[in-house]
Short mmCIF file of C-alpha atoms in Angstrom, two decimals:
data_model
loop_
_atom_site.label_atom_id
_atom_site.label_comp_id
_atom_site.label_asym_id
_atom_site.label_seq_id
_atom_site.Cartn_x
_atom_site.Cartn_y
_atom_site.Cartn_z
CA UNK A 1 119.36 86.95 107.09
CA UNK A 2 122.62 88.36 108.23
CA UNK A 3 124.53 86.90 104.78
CA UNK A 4 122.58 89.11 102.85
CA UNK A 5 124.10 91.93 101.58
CA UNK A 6 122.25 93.41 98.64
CA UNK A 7 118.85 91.93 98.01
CA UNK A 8 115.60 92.79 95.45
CA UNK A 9 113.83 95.25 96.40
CA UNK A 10 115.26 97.02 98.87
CA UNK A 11 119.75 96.77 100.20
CA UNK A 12 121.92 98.68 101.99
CA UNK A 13 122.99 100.62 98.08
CA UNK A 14 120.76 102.34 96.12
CA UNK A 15 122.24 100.41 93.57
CA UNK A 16 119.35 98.04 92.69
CA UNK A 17 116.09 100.00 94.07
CA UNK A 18 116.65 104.13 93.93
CA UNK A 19 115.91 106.26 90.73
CA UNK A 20 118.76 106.02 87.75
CA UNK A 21 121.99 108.04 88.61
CA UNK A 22 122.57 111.02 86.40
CA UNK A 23 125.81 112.07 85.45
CA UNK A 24 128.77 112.01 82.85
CA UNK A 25 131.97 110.64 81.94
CA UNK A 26 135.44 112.76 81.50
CA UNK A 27 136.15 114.69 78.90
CA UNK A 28 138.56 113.52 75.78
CA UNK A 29 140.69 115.00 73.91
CA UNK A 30 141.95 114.18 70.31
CA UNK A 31 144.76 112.01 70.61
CA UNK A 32 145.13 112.35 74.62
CA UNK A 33 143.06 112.40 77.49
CA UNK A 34 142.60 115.32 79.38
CA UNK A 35 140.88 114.42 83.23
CA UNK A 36 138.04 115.64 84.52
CA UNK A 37 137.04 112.87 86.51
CA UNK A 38 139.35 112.93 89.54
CA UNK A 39 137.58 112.32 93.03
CA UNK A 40 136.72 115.50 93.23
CA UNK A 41 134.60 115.80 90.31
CA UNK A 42 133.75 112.05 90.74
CA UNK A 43 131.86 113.36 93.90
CA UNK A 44 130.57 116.49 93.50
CA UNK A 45 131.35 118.65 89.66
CA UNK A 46 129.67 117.16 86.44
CA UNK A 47 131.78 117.13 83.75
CA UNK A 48 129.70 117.30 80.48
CA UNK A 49 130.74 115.42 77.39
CA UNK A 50 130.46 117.14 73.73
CA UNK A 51 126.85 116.27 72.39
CA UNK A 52 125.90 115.15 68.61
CA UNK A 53 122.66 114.51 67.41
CA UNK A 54 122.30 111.70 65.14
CA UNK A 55 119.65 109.78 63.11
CA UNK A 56 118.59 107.69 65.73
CA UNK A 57 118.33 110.56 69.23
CA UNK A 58 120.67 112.43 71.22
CA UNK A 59 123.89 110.50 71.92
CA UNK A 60 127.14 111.61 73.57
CA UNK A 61 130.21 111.88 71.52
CA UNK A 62 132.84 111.22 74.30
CA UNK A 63 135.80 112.59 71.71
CA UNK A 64 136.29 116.53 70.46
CA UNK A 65 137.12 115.83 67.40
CA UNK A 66 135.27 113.08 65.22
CA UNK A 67 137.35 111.13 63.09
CA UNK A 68 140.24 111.78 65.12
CA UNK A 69 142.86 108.32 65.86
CA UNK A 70 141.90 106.79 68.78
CA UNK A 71 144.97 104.53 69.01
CA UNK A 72 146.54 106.68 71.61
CA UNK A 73 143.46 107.51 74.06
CA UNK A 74 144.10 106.02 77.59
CA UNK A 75 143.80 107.68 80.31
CA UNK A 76 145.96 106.95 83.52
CA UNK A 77 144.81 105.69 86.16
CA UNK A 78 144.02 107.88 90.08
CA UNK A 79 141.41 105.97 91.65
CA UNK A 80 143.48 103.00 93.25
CA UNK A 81 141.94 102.92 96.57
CA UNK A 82 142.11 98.78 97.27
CA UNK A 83 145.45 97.93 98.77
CA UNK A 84 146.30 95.48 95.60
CA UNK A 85 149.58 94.64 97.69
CA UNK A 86 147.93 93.43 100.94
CA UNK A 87 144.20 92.02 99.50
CA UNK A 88 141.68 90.83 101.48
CA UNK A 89 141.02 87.32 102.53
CA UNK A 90 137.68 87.60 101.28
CA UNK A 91 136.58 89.55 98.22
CA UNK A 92 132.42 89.56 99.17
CA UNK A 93 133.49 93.34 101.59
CA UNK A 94 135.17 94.12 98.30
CA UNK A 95 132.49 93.44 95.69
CA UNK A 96 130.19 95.37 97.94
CA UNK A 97 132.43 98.62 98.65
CA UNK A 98 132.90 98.46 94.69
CA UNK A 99 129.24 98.54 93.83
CA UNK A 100 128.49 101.36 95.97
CA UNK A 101 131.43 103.56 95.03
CA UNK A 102 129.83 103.04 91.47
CA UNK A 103 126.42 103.95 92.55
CA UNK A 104 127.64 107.10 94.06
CA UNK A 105 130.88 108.12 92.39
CA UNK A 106 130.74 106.79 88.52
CA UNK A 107 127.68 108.58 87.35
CA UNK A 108 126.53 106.19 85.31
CA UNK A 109 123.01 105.31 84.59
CA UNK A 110 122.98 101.93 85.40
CA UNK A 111 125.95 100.78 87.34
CA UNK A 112 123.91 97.49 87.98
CA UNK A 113 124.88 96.61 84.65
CA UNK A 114 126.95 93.58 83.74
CA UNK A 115 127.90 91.72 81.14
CA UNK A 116 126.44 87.87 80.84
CA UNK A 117 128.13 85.32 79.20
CA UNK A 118 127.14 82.05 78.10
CA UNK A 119 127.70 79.22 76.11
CA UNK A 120 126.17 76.32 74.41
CA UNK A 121 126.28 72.25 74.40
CA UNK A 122 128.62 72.37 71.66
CA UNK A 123 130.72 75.40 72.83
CA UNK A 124 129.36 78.70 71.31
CA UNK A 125 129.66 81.62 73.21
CA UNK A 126 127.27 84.76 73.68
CA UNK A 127 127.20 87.75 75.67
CA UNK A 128 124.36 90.12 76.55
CA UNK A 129 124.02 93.05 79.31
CA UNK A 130 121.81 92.33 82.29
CA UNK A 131 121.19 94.09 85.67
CA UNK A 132 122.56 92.68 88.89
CA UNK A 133 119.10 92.27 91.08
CA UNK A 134 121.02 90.72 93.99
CA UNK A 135 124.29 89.93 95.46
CA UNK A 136 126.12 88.11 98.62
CA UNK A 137 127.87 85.92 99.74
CA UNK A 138 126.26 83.09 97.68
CA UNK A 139 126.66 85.04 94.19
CA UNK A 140 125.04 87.15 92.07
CA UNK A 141 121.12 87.84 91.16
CA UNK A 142 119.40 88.46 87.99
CA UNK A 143 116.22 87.58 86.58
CA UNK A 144 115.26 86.43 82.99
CA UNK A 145 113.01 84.51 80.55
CA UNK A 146 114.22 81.41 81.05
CA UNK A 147 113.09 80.03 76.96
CA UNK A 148 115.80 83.04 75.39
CA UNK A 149 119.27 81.83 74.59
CA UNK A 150 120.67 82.50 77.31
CA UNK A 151 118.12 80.42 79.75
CA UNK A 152 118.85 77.70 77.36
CA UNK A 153 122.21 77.77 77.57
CA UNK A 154 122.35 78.36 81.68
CA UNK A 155 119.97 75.54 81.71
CA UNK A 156 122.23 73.23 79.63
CA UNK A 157 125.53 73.91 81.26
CA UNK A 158 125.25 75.39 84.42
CA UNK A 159 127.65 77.42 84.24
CA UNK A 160 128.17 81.06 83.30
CA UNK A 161 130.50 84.44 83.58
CA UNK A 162 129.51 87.96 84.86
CA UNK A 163 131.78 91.46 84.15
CA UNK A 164 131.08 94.62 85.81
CA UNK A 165 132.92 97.52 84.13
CA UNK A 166 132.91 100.94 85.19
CA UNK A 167 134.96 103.03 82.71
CA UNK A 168 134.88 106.49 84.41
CA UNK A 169 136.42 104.72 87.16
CA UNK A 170 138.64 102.52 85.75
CA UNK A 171 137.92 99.25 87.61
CA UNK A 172 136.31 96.21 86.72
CA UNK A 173 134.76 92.86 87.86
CA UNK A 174 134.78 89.68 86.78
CA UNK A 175 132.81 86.39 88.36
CA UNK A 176 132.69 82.87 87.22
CA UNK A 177 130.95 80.45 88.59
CA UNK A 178 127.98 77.62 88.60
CA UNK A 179 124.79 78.92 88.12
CA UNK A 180 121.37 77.69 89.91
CA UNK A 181 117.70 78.84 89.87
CA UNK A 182 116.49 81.17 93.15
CA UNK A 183 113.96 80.12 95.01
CA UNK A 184 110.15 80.53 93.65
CA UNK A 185 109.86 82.56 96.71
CA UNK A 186 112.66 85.34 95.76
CA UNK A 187 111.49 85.03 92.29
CA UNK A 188 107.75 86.21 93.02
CA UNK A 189 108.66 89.16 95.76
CA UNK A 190 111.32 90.63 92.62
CA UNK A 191 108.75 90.20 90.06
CA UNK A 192 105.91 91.73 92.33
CA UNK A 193 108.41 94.74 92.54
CA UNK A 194 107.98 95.25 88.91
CA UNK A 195 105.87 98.01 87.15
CA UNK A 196 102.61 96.47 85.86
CA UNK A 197 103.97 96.87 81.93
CA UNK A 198 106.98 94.95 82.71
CA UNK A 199 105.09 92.65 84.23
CA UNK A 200 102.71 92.24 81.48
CA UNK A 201 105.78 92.65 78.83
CA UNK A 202 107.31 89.38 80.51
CA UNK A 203 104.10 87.61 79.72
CA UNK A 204 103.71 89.02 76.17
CA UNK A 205 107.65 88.34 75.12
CA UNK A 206 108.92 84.87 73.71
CA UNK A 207 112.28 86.27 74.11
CA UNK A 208 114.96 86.19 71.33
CA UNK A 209 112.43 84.69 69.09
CA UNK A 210 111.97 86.07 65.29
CA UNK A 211 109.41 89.16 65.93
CA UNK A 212 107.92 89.99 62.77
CA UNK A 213 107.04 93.51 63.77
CA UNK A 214 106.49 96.25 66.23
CA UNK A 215 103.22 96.03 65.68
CA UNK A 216 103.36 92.41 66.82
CA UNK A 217 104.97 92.90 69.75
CA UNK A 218 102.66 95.62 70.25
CA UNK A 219 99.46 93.89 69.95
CA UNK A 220 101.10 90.48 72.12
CA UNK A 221 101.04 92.93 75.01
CA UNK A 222 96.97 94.30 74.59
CA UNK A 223 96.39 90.66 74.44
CA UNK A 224 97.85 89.90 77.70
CA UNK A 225 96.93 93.58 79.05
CA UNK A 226 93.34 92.31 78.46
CA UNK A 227 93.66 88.84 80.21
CA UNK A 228 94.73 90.25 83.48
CA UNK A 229 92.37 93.37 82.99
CA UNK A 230 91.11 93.86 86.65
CA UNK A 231 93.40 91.83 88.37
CA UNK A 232 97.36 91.41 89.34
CA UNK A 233 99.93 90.15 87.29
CA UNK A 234 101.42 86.69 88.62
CA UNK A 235 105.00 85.46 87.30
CA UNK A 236 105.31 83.57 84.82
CA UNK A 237 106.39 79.90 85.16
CA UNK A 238 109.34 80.28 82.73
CA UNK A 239 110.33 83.45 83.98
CA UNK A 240 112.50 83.79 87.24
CA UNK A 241 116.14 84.85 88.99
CA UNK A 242 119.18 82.71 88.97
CA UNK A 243 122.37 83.06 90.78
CA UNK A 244 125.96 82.42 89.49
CA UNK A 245 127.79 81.33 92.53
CA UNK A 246 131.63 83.05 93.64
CA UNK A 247 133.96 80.56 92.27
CA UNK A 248 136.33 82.91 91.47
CA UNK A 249 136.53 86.49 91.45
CA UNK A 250 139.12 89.33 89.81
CA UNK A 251 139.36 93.13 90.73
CA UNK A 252 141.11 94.83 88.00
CA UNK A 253 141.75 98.54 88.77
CA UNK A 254 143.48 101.04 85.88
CA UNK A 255 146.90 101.56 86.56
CA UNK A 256 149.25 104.24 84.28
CA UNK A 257 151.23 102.83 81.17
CA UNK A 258 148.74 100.50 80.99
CA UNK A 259 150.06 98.75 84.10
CA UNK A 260 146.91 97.73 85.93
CA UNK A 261 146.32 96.04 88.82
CA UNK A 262 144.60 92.50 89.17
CA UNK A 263 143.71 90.18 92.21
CA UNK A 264 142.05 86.74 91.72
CA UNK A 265 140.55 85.04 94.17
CA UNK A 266 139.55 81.28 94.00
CA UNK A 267 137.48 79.59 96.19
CA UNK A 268 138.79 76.66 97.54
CA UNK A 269 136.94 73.48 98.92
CA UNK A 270 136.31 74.41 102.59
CA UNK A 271 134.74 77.50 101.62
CA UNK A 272 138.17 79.98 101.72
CA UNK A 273 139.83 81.59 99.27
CA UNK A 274 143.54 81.67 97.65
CA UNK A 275 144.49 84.87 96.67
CA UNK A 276 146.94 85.99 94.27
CA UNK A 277 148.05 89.06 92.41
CA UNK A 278 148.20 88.65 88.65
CA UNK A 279 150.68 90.07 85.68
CA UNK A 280 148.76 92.79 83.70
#
């Protein structure tokens, strides 16, 4: 269909089907921030940050010096490349452009990754990281266990929030909106896209349920390895995509002195959308 910009499976980005990006963020200094993620090296060197090794794997230790005072680290913003003064009439171009330039320019491993957030009946909030799985002009795609929290609380309200932050190059996105289930039909073709052990992990899960031990969650997934020995894994009845719909949409860009730039856009009745250009 011609609306669809970025689908399971297979889209214009190799933001939801190729192999992880590799790359690193810029390098830090104590105290200051010293760039190494301009758009040249944002398309072609590879800064490396310092490496530790602590108790629990390799992690990267994006500061010099540990223990140093953060309080001044900010780094000032180059990449302001959307004309914040003369937007858009309609943000959809926008959200796409953005999601490639992070595929191809923010070297991070998942640049799919956004931040879900929920509440409940009586008004408690959560948030958890998901992956977008699909997006256009009707919203944004993921897929989930629809018995964890946050399929109860989707379920109950309708409603929900998604943030897309790219820190190496300073720009963010933020969606609200209602949220309905995707068809059975999209739901089966993503989940048929899935490796076998994720497929037979979705079975074996009752996600965010008290999990005594690995070992549990270990043997839940022989059990269901064994049940569909032989044969292919269907989807789950409780497990499927849903879509949080573009009510309203900011693009928030780094700007120096902390001076960023922000556009909202609200969609209106009739489909449009009022623009406007927001204090930082």
């Amino acid at each position: 269909m011609s609306h669809e910009r970025l689908v399971h499976g297979r889209s214009r980005f190799p933001a939801l089907d190729g192999p992880d990006a590799q790359g690193h963020t810029g390098r830090h200094a104590c105290g200051r921030f010293r760039r190494s993620d301009q758009r040249s090296d944002l398309r072609g060197r590879d800064p490396r940050p310092v490496r530790r090794r602590g108790s629990r794997g390799r992690i990267d230790v994006p500061f010099r010096a540990v223990g140093c005072d953060l309080r001044a680290a900010r780094r000032t913003g180059t990449l302001n490349d959307m004309d914040f003064e003369h937007p858009p009439v309609d943000p959809v171009p926008v959200c796409e452009q953005w999601f490639a330039d992070a595929w191809e320019r923010s070297g991070l491993p998942n640049p799919n990754a956004m931040m879900l957030a929920t509440v409940s009946p009586d008004g408690l909030p959560s948030a958890r990281t998901v992956l977008l799985k699909g997006f256009d002009s009707r919203g944004a795609v993921f897929y989930t266990n629809s018995e964890s929290r946050k399929g109860d609380e989707l379920n109950a309200t309708g409603r929900a929030a998604v943030l897309f932050h790219w820190d190496p190059m300073e720009r963010q996105i933020r969606i609200e909106g209602k949220v309905a289930r995707v068809s059975d039909e999209e739901s089966d073709a993503y989940f048929a896209s899935r490796r076998r052990e994720s497929r037979i992990g979705a079975w074996a899960s009752l996600q965010s349920r008290p999990c005594a031990s690995r070992e549990e969650l270990d043997q839940a997934c022989r059990e269901q390895e064994q049940r569909f020995e032989g044969q292919d894994v269907p989807r789950p009845p409780h497990w499927f995509g849903y879509r949080v719909a573009l009510e309203h949409i900011e693009f928030w860009e780094g700007g120096d002195a902390r001076l960023h730039d922000r556009v909202v856009y609200d969609r209106d009745d009739d489909g449009t959308w009022t623009v406007r250009r927001l204090w930082p």
